[in-house]
Coordinates of N, CA, C and O in Angstrom, one line a residue:
T1 N 78.6 85.9 95.6 CA 77.2 85.7 95.8 C 76.8 86.8 96.8 O 77.5 87.4 97.5
S2 N 75.5 87.1 96.8 CA 75.0 88.2 97.6 C 74.1 87.6 98.8 O 73.6 86.5 98.7
S3 N 74.1 88.3 99.8 CA 73.3 87.9 101.0 C 71.8 88.3 100.8 O 70.9 87.9 101.6
A4 N 71.5 89.1 99.8 CA 70.2 89.5 99.5 C 69.4 88.4 98.7 O 70.1 87.7 98.0
K5 N 68.1 88.3 98.8 CA 67.3 87.3 98.1 C 67.3 87.6 96.6 O 67.2 86.7 95.8
S6 N 67.4 88.9 96.2 CA 67.4 89.3 94.8 C 68.1 90.6 94.7 O 68.4 91.3 95.7
S7 N 68.4 90.9 93.4 CA 69.1 92.2 93.2 C 68.2 93.4 93.5 O 68.7 94.4 93.9
K8 N 66.9 93.2 93.4 CA 65.9 94.3 93.7 C 66.0 94.6 95.2 O 66.1 95.8 95.7
I9 N 66.0 93.5 96.0 CA 66.1 93.6 97.5 C 67.4 94.3 97.8 O 67.6 95.1 98.8
A10 N 68.5 93.8 97.2 CA 69.9 94.4 97.5 C 69.9 95.9 97.2 O 70.5 96.6 98.0
K11 N 69.3 96.3 96.1 CA 69.3 97.7 95.7 C 68.4 98.5 96.8 O 68.8 99.6 97.2
Q12 N 67.3 97.9 97.2 CA 66.5 98.6 98.2 C 67.3 98.8 99.6 O 67.3 99.7 100.2
G13 N 68.1 97.7 99.9 CA 68.9 97.7 101.1 C 70.0 98.8 101.0 O 70.2 99.5 102.0
I14 N 70.5 99.0 99.9 CA 71.6 100.0 99.6 C 71.0 101.4 99.8 O 71.5 102.3 100.5
L15 N 69.8 101.6 99.2 CA 69.1 102.9 99.3 C 68.6 103.2 100.7 O 68.8 104.3 101.2
L16 N 68.2 102.2 101.4 CA 67.8 102.3 102.8 C 69.0 102.7 103.7 O 68.9 103.6 104.5
G17 N 70.1 102.0 103.4 CA 71.3 102.4 104.2 C 71.7 103.8 103.9 O 72.2 104.5 104.8
A18 N 71.6 104.2 102.6 CA 72.0 105.6 102.3 C 71.1 106.6 103.0 O 71.6 107.7 103.5
L19 N 69.8 106.3 103.2 CA 68.9 107.1 103.9 C 69.3 107.3 105.4 O 69.1 108.4 106.0
F20 N 69.9 106.3 106.0 CA 70.3 106.4 107.4 C 71.7 107.1 107.6 O 72.0 107.6 108.6
I21 N 72.4 107.2 106.5 CA 73.8 107.9 106.6 C 73.6 109.4 106.8 O 74.2 110.0 107.6
A22 N 72.6 110.0 106.1 CA 72.4 111.4 106.3 C 72.1 111.9 107.6 O 72.7 112.8 108.2
P23 N 71.0 111.2 108.3 CA 70.8 111.7 109.7 C 72.0 111.5 110.6 O 72.1 112.3 111.5
A24 N 72.7 110.5 110.5 CA 73.9 110.2 111.3 C 74.9 111.3 111.1 O 75.5 111.8 112.1
G25 N 75.2 111.7 109.9 CA 76.1 112.7 109.6 C 75.6 114.1 110.1 O 76.4 114.9 110.7
Y26 N 74.3 114.3 110.0 CA 73.7 115.6 110.5 C 73.8 115.6 112.1 O 74.2 116.6 112.6
G27 N 73.6 114.4 112.8 CA 73.8 114.4 114.2 C 75.2 114.7 114.6 O 75.3 115.5 115.6
G28 N 76.1 114.2 113.9 CA 77.5 114.5 114.2 C 77.8 115.9 114.1 O 78.5 116.6 114.9
A29 N 77.3 116.5 113.0 CA 77.5 118.0 112.8 C 76.8 118.8 113.8 O 77.4 119.9 114.3
V30 N 75.6 118.4 114.3 CA 75.0 119.2 115.4 C 75.8 119.1 116.7 O 76.0 120.1 117.3
L31 N 76.2 117.9 117.0 CA 77.1 117.8 118.2 C 78.4 118.6 118.1 O 78.8 119.2 119.1
G32 N 79.0 118.6 116.9 CA 80.1 119.5 116.7 C 79.8 120.9 116.9 O 80.6 121.7 117.5
T33 N 78.7 121.4 116.4 CA 78.3 122.8 116.5 C 78.0 123.2 118.1 O 78.4 124.2 118.5
I34 N 77.4 122.2 118.8 CA 77.2 122.4 120.2 C 78.6 122.5 120.9 O 78.7 123.3 121.8
A35 N 79.5 121.7 120.5 CA 80.8 121.7 121.2 C 81.5 123.0 120.9 O 82.1 123.6 121.8
K36 N 81.4 123.5 119.7 CA 82.1 124.8 119.3 C 81.4 126.0 120.1 O 82.2 126.8 120.5
A37 N 80.1 125.9 120.1 CA 79.4 127.0 120.8 C 79.6 127.0 122.3 O 79.8 128.0 123.0
S38 N 79.6 125.8 122.9 CA 79.7 125.6 124.4 C 81.2 125.7 124.9 O 81.4 126.2 126.0
F39 N 82.1 125.3 124.0 CA 83.5 125.3 124.4 C 84.4 125.9 123.4 O 85.2 125.2 122.6
P40 N 84.3 127.3 123.2 CA 85.0 128.0 122.1 C 86.5 127.9 122.2 O 87.2 128.0 121.2
T41 N 87.1 127.6 123.4 CA 88.5 127.5 123.6 C 89.0 126.1 123.5 O 90.3 126.0 123.6
L42 N 88.2 125.2 123.1 CA 88.7 123.8 122.9 C 89.6 123.7 121.8 O 89.3 124.1 120.7
K43 N 90.9 123.4 122.0 CA 91.9 123.4 121.1 C 91.9 122.2 120.1 O 92.2 122.2 118.9
N44 N 91.6 121.0 120.6 CA 91.6 119.7 119.9 C 90.2 119.3 119.4 O 89.4 119.0 120.4
A45 N 89.9 119.3 118.2 CA 88.6 118.9 117.6 C 88.2 117.5 117.9 O 87.1 117.2 118.1
A46 N 89.3 116.7 118.2 CA 89.0 115.3 118.5 C 88.4 115.1 119.9 O 87.7 114.1 120.2
L47 N 88.5 116.1 120.7 CA 87.9 116.0 122.1 C 86.6 116.7 122.1 O 85.9 116.8 123.2
A48 N 86.0 117.1 121.0 CA 84.7 117.8 121.0 C 83.5 116.9 121.5 O 82.9 117.3 122.5
L49 N 83.4 115.7 121.0 CA 82.3 114.8 121.5 C 82.5 114.4 122.9 O 81.6 114.5 123.7
P50 N 83.7 113.9 123.3 CA 83.8 113.6 124.8 C 83.6 114.7 125.7 O 83.0 114.5 126.8
T51 N 84.0 115.9 125.2 CA 83.8 117.1 126.1 C 82.3 117.4 126.2 O 81.7 117.7 127.3
V52 N 81.5 117.3 125.2 CA 80.1 117.5 125.2 C 79.4 116.4 126.1 O 78.5 116.7 126.9
F53 N 79.9 115.2 125.9 CA 79.3 114.1 126.7 C 79.5 114.3 128.3 O 78.8 113.8 129.1
T54 N 80.6 114.9 128.5 CA 80.9 115.2 130.1 C 79.9 116.1 130.6 O 79.8 116.1 131.9
T55 N 79.3 117.0 129.8 CA 78.3 117.9 130.4 C 77.0 117.2 130.6 O 76.1 117.8 131.3
L56 N 76.7 116.1 130.1 CA 75.5 115.3 130.3 C 75.5 114.6 131.6 O 76.6 114.4 132.2
P57 N 74.4 114.1 132.1 CA 74.4 113.3 133.3 C 75.3 112.1 133.1 O 75.4 111.6 131.9
D58 N 76.0 111.5 134.2 CA 76.9 110.5 134.0 C 76.5 109.3 133.2 O 77.2 108.9 132.3
W59 N 75.3 108.9 133.5 CA 74.8 107.7 132.9 C 74.4 107.9 131.4 O 74.7 107.0 130.5
V60 N 74.0 109.1 131.0 CA 73.7 109.4 129.6 C 75.1 109.6 128.8 O 75.2 109.0 127.7
G61 N 76.0 110.3 129.4 CA 77.3 110.4 128.8 C 78.0 109.0 128.6 O 78.6 108.8 127.6
G62 N 77.9 108.2 129.6 CA 78.4 106.8 129.6 C 77.8 106.0 128.4 O 78.5 105.3 127.7
L63 N 76.5 106.2 128.3 CA 75.8 105.4 127.3 C 76.3 105.9 125.9 O 76.4 105.2 124.9
C64 N 76.4 107.2 125.7 CA 76.9 107.8 124.5 C 78.3 107.4 124.1 O 78.5 107.0 123.0
L65 N 79.2 107.4 125.1 CA 80.5 107.0 124.8 C 80.6 105.5 124.6 O 81.3 105.0 123.7
A66 N 79.8 104.7 125.2 CA 79.7 103.2 124.9 C 79.2 103.0 123.6 O 79.6 102.1 122.8
G67 N 78.2 103.8 123.1 CA 77.6 103.7 121.8 C 78.7 104.0 120.7 O 78.8 103.3 119.7
L68 N 79.5 105.0 121.0 CA 80.6 105.3 120.0 C 81.6 104.2 120.0 O 82.1 103.8 118.9
W69 N 82.0 103.7 121.1 CA 82.9 102.6 121.2 C 82.4 101.4 120.5 O 83.1 100.7 119.7
A70 N 81.1 101.1 120.6 CA 80.4 99.9 120.0 C 80.5 100.1 118.5 O 80.6 99.2 117.7
A71 N 80.2 101.3 118.1 CA 80.2 101.6 116.6 C 81.6 101.3 116.0 O 81.7 100.7 114.9
V72 N 82.7 101.8 116.7 CA 84.0 101.7 116.2 C 84.4 100.1 116.2 O 84.9 99.6 115.2
V73 N 84.1 99.5 117.3 CA 84.4 98.0 117.3 C 83.7 97.2 116.3 O 84.2 96.4 115.6
S74 N 82.3 97.5 116.2 CA 81.6 96.7 115.2 C 82.0 97.1 113.8 O 82.0 96.1 112.9
T75 N 82.4 98.2 113.5 CA 82.9 98.6 112.2 C 84.2 97.8 111.9 O 84.5 97.3 110.8
A76 N 85.1 97.9 112.9 CA 86.4 97.2 112.7 C 86.2 95.7 112.5 O 86.9 95.1 111.6
T77 N 85.4 95.1 113.3 CA 85.2 93.6 113.1 C 84.6 93.3 111.7 O 85.0 92.3 111.0
C78 N 83.6 94.1 111.3 CA 83.0 93.9 110.0 C 84.0 94.1 108.9 O 84.1 93.3 107.9
L79 N 84.9 95.1 109.0 CA 86.0 95.3 108.0 C 86.9 94.1 108.0 O 87.4 93.8 106.9
M80 N 87.3 93.6 109.1 CA 88.2 92.5 109.1 C 87.6 91.2 108.4 O 88.2 90.5 107.7
I81 N 86.2 91.1 108.7 CA 85.6 89.9 108.0 C 85.4 90.1 106.5 O 85.7 89.2 105.7
V82 N 85.2 91.4 106.1 CA 85.1 91.7 104.7 C 86.5 91.5 104.0 O 86.6 90.8 102.9
V83 N 87.5 92.0 104.6 CA 88.9 91.8 104.0 C 89.2 90.3 103.9 O 89.7 89.8 102.9
S84 N 88.9 89.6 105.0 CA 89.1 88.1 104.9 C 88.3 87.4 103.8 O 88.8 86.6 103.1
T85 N 87.1 87.7 103.7 CA 86.3 87.2 102.7 C 86.8 87.6 101.3 O 86.8 86.7 100.3
I86 N 87.2 88.8 101.0 CA 87.6 89.2 99.7 C 88.9 88.5 99.4 O 89.1 87.9 98.3
I87 N 89.9 88.3 100.3 CA 91.1 87.7 100.1 C 90.8 86.2 99.8 O 91.4 85.6 98.8
T88 N 90.0 85.6 100.6 CA 89.8 84.2 100.5 C 89.1 83.8 99.2 O 89.5 83.0 98.4
N89 N 87.9 84.5 99.0 CA 87.0 84.1 97.8 C 87.5 84.7 96.5 O 87.6 84.0 95.5
T90 N 88.0 85.9 96.5 CA 88.4 86.6 95.3 C 89.8 86.3 94.8 O 90.0 86.2 93.6
I91 N 90.7 86.1 95.7 CA 92.1 85.8 95.4 C 92.5 84.4 95.5 O 92.8 83.8 94.5
I92 N 92.3 83.9 96.7 CA 92.8 82.5 96.9 C 91.9 81.4 96.1 O 92.5 80.6 95.4
I93 N 90.6 81.5 96.3 CA 89.7 80.5 95.7 C 89.6 80.7 94.2 O 89.8 79.7 93.4
D94 N 89.5 82.0 93.7 CA 89.3 82.2 92.3 C 90.6 81.9 91.5 O 90.6 81.5 90.4
H95 N 91.8 82.2 92.1 CA 93.0 82.1 91.4 C 94.0 80.9 91.7 O 94.8 80.6 90.9
F96 N 93.9 80.5 92.9 CA 94.9 79.5 93.3 C 94.3 78.1 93.8 O 94.9 77.1 93.6
K97 N 93.2 78.1 94.5 CA 92.7 76.9 95.0 C 91.2 76.9 94.9 O 90.4 77.0 95.8
P98 N 90.7 76.6 93.7 CA 89.2 76.7 93.4 C 88.4 75.6 94.1 O 87.2 75.7 94.3
N99 N 89.1 74.5 94.5 CA 88.3 73.3 95.1 C 88.5 73.3 96.6 O 88.4 72.3 97.2
M100 N 88.7 74.5 97.2 CA 88.9 74.5 98.7 C 87.6 74.1 99.4 O 86.6 74.6 99.1
D101 N 87.7 73.2 100.3 CA 86.6 72.7 101.2 C 86.3 73.8 102.2 O 87.0 74.7 102.5
N102 N 85.0 73.7 102.7 CA 84.5 74.7 103.7 C 85.3 74.8 105.0 O 85.5 75.8 105.5
K103 N 85.9 73.6 105.5 CA 86.6 73.6 106.7 C 87.9 74.4 106.5 O 88.3 75.2 107.3
T104 N 88.6 74.1 105.3 CA 89.8 74.9 105.1 C 89.6 76.3 104.8 O 90.4 77.2 105.3
K105 N 88.5 76.5 104.1 CA 88.1 78.0 103.9 C 87.9 78.7 105.2 O 88.4 79.9 105.4
T106 N 87.3 78.1 106.1 CA 87.0 78.8 107.4 C 88.3 79.0 108.2 O 88.5 80.1 108.7
R107 N 89.2 78.0 108.1 CA 90.5 78.1 108.8 C 91.3 79.3 108.2 O 91.9 80.1 108.9
V108 N 91.3 79.3 106.9 CA 92.1 80.4 106.2 C 91.6 81.8 106.5 O 92.2 82.7 106.8
Q109 N 90.2 81.9 106.5 CA 89.5 83.2 106.9 C 89.9 83.6 108.3 O 90.1 84.8 108.6
R110 N 89.9 82.6 109.2 CA 90.2 83.0 110.6 C 91.7 83.4 110.7 O 92.0 84.4 111.5
I111 N 92.6 82.8 110.0 CA 94.0 83.2 110.0 C 94.1 84.6 109.4 O 94.8 85.4 110.0
I112 N 93.4 84.9 108.4 CA 93.5 86.2 107.8 C 92.9 87.3 108.7 O 93.4 88.4 108.9
V113 N 91.8 87.0 109.4 CA 91.2 87.9 110.3 C 92.2 88.2 111.4 O 92.4 89.3 111.8
T114 N 92.9 87.2 112.0 CA 93.9 87.4 113.0 C 95.0 88.3 112.5 O 95.4 89.2 113.2
V115 N 95.5 88.0 111.3 CA 96.6 88.8 110.8 C 96.2 90.2 110.6 O 96.9 91.2 111.0
V116 N 95.0 90.4 110.0 CA 94.5 91.8 109.8 C 94.4 92.5 111.1 O 94.7 93.7 111.3
A117 N 93.8 91.8 112.1 CA 93.7 92.5 113.5 C 95.0 92.9 114.0 O 95.1 94.0 114.6
V118 N 96.0 92.0 113.9 CA 97.3 92.4 114.4 C 97.9 93.6 113.6 O 98.4 94.6 114.3
V119 N 97.8 93.5 112.3 CA 98.3 94.7 111.6 C 97.5 96.0 111.9 O 98.1 97.1 112.0
M120 N 96.2 95.9 112.0 CA 95.4 97.1 112.3 C 95.9 97.6 113.7 O 95.9 98.9 113.8
T121 N 96.1 96.8 114.7 CA 96.5 97.2 116.0 C 97.9 97.9 115.9 O 98.0 99.0 116.5
L122 N 98.8 97.3 115.1 CA 100.1 98.0 115.0 C 100.0 99.3 114.3 O 100.6 100.3 114.8
I123 N 99.2 99.4 113.2 CA 99.0 100.7 112.6 C 98.4 101.7 113.5 O 98.8 102.9 113.6
A124 N 97.4 101.3 114.4 CA 96.7 102.2 115.3 C 97.7 102.7 116.3 O 97.5 103.9 116.7
F125 N 98.7 101.9 116.7 CA 99.6 102.4 117.7 C 100.6 103.4 117.2 O 101.2 104.2 117.9
T126 N 100.8 103.4 115.8 CA 101.8 104.2 115.2 C 101.2 105.5 114.6 O 102.0 106.4 114.2
L127 N 99.9 105.6 114.6 CA 99.2 106.8 114.0 C 99.5 108.0 114.9 O 99.4 107.9 116.1
K128 N 99.7 109.2 114.2 CA 99.9 110.4 115.0 C 98.6 111.1 115.1 O 98.3 111.8 116.0
S129 N 97.7 111.0 114.1 CA 96.4 111.6 114.1 C 95.4 110.8 113.4 O 95.5 110.5 112.2
I130 N 94.4 110.4 114.2 CA 93.4 109.5 113.6 C 92.6 110.3 112.5 O 92.3 109.9 111.4
I131 N 92.2 111.6 112.8 CA 91.4 112.4 112.0 C 92.1 112.6 110.6 O 91.6 112.5 109.5
G132 N 93.5 112.9 110.7 CA 94.2 113.2 109.6 C 94.3 111.9 108.7 O 94.3 112.0 107.5
T133 N 94.5 110.8 109.3 CA 94.6 109.5 108.6 C 93.3 109.2 107.9 O 93.2 108.8 106.8
V134 N 92.2 109.4 108.6 CA 90.9 109.2 108.0 C 90.6 110.1 106.9 O 90.1 109.7 105.8
M135 N 91.1 111.3 106.9 CA 90.9 112.3 105.8 C 91.7 111.8 104.6 O 91.2 111.9 103.5
Q136 N 92.9 111.4 104.8 CA 93.7 110.9 103.7 C 93.1 109.6 103.1 O 93.0 109.5 101.9
L137 N 92.7 108.7 104.0 CA 92.1 107.4 103.4 C 90.8 107.7 102.7 O 90.4 106.9 101.9
S138 N 90.1 108.7 103.1 CA 88.8 108.9 102.5 C 88.9 109.4 101.0 O 87.9 109.2 100.3
S139 N 90.1 109.7 100.6 CA 90.3 110.0 99.2 C 90.1 108.7 98.3 O 89.8 108.8 97.2
F140 N 90.3 107.6 98.9 CA 90.0 106.3 98.2 C 88.6 106.2 97.8 O 88.3 105.6 96.8
T141 N 87.6 106.8 98.6 CA 86.3 106.6 98.3 C 85.7 107.6 97.3 O 84.6 107.5 96.8
S142 N 86.5 108.6 97.0 CA 86.0 109.6 96.0 C 85.6 109.0 94.6 O 84.5 109.3 94.2
G143 N 86.5 108.1 94.1 CA 86.2 107.6 92.9 C 85.0 106.5 92.9 O 84.2 106.4 92.1
L144 N 84.9 105.9 94.1 CA 83.9 104.9 94.3 C 82.5 105.5 94.4 O 81.6 104.8 94.0
G145 N 82.4 106.6 94.9 CA 81.1 107.3 95.1 C 80.5 107.6 93.7 O 79.4 107.3 93.4
W146 N 81.4 108.1 92.7 CA 80.9 108.3 91.4 C 80.5 107.1 90.6 O 79.6 107.0 89.9
L147 N 81.3 106.0 90.9 CA 81.0 104.7 90.3 C 79.7 104.2 90.8 O 78.9 103.7 90.0
A148 N 79.4 104.3 92.1 CA 78.1 103.8 92.6 C 77.0 104.6 92.0 O 76.0 103.9 91.6
I149 N 77.1 105.9 91.9 CA 76.0 106.7 91.2 C 75.8 106.2 89.8 O 74.7 106.0 89.3
A150 N 76.9 106.1 89.1 CA 76.8 105.7 87.7 C 76.2 104.3 87.5 O 75.4 104.0 86.6
M151 N 76.5 103.4 88.4 CA 75.9 102.0 88.3 C 74.4 102.0 88.5 O 73.7 101.3 87.9
F152 N 73.9 103.0 89.3 CA 72.4 103.0 89.5 C 71.8 103.7 88.4 O 70.7 103.4 88.0
V153 N 72.5 104.8 87.8 CA 71.9 105.5 86.7 C 71.9 104.8 85.4 O 70.9 104.6 84.6
L154 N 73.1 104.2 85.0 CA 73.4 103.5 83.8 C 74.0 102.2 84.0 O 75.2 102.0 83.7
P155 N 73.3 101.2 84.6 CA 74.0 99.9 85.0 C 74.6 99.2 83.8 O 75.6 98.6 84.0
D156 N 74.0 99.2 82.7 CA 74.5 98.4 81.5 C 75.8 99.0 81.0 O 76.7 98.2 80.5
K157 N 75.9 100.2 81.1 CA 77.1 100.9 80.6 C 78.3 100.9 81.6 O 79.5 100.8 81.2
Y158 N 78.0 100.9 82.9 CA 79.1 101.1 83.9 C 79.4 99.8 84.7 O 80.4 99.9 85.5
C159 N 78.7 98.8 84.6 CA 78.9 97.6 85.5 C 79.9 96.7 84.7 O 79.5 95.7 84.1
R160 N 81.1 97.1 84.6 CA 82.2 96.3 83.9 C 83.4 96.2 84.7 O 83.7 97.1 85.6
K161 N 84.3 95.2 84.5 CA 85.6 95.1 85.3 C 86.4 96.3 85.0 O 87.1 96.8 85.9
S162 N 86.4 96.8 83.8 CA 87.3 98.0 83.4 C 86.9 99.2 84.2 O 87.8 100.0 84.6
T163 N 85.6 99.4 84.5 CA 85.2 100.6 85.2 C 85.7 100.4 86.7 O 86.1 101.5 87.3
C164 N 85.7 99.2 87.2 CA 86.2 99.0 88.6 C 87.7 99.3 88.7 O 88.1 100.1 89.6
W165 N 88.4 98.9 87.7 CA 89.8 99.2 87.7 C 90.2 100.7 87.5 O 91.0 101.2 88.2
W166 N 89.4 101.3 86.7 CA 89.6 102.8 86.5 C 89.3 103.5 87.8 O 90.0 104.4 88.2
S167 N 88.2 103.1 88.5 CA 87.8 103.7 89.7 C 88.9 103.5 90.8 O 89.2 104.4 91.5
W168 N 89.4 102.2 90.9 CA 90.4 102.0 91.9 C 91.7 102.8 91.6 O 92.2 103.3 92.5
G169 N 92.1 102.9 90.2 CA 93.3 103.6 89.9 C 93.1 105.1 90.2 O 94.0 105.7 90.8
L170 N 91.9 105.7 89.9 CA 91.8 107.1 90.2 C 91.7 107.4 91.7 O 92.2 108.3 92.2
S171 N 91.1 106.5 92.4 CA 91.1 106.6 93.9 C 92.4 106.5 94.5 O 92.8 107.2 95.4
T172 N 93.3 105.6 94.0 CA 94.6 105.4 94.5 C 95.5 106.7 94.1 O 96.3 107.2 95.0
A173 N 95.3 107.2 92.9 CA 96.0 108.5 92.5 C 95.6 109.6 93.5 O 96.4 110.4 93.9
A174 N 94.3 109.7 93.8 CA 93.8 110.7 94.7 C 94.4 110.6 96.1 O 94.8 111.6 96.7
F175 N 94.6 109.3 96.5 CA 95.1 109.1 97.9 C 96.6 109.6 97.9 O 97.1 110.3 98.7
F176 N 97.4 109.2 96.8 CA 98.8 109.5 96.9 C 99.0 111.0 96.6 O 100.0 111.6 96.9
A177 N 98.1 111.7 96.0 CA 98.1 113.1 95.8 C 97.9 113.9 97.1 O 98.5 114.9 97.2
T178 N 97.3 113.3 98.1 CA 97.1 113.9 99.3 C 98.1 113.6 100.4 O 98.1 114.2 101.5
V179 N 99.0 112.6 100.1 CA 100.0 112.2 101.0 C 101.2 113.2 101.1 O 101.6 113.8 100.2

């Protein structure tokens, strides 16, 4: 089920979200350019934003860093909820326990969120490079981007289960090719 009132509203929401992605990416690129111009000897690119923020007044820099932290935390929590919902609704309810009541479903989702949080924390502590890991994992989205475009252009032709599996397979192959 969708949280949108209709498929037309869902499509509008997706397009509106896509419009906000471009300015956010542009803003990050501008800040990176400022960091490169202002601090040409900066060796670690991951320190570019914090370094730029330290040149701002303390309260502005603090707000910027708090905004980045809030974005990371809100993204992580949303992803944990999405993973929990997918596992519960698509795997457990669809294939194993179709008559699960809401109380049990809520309990299962909370357990899954907790397990995912613990696993994500353990993975975060073992990463050597966040940027390198993000770049490797972004190869998963390469196939999904083309699938999303195809679904908007030719929905009757590309909105099938087989298309989803092909996209997943190609994205997985792209990921393992970069490892």
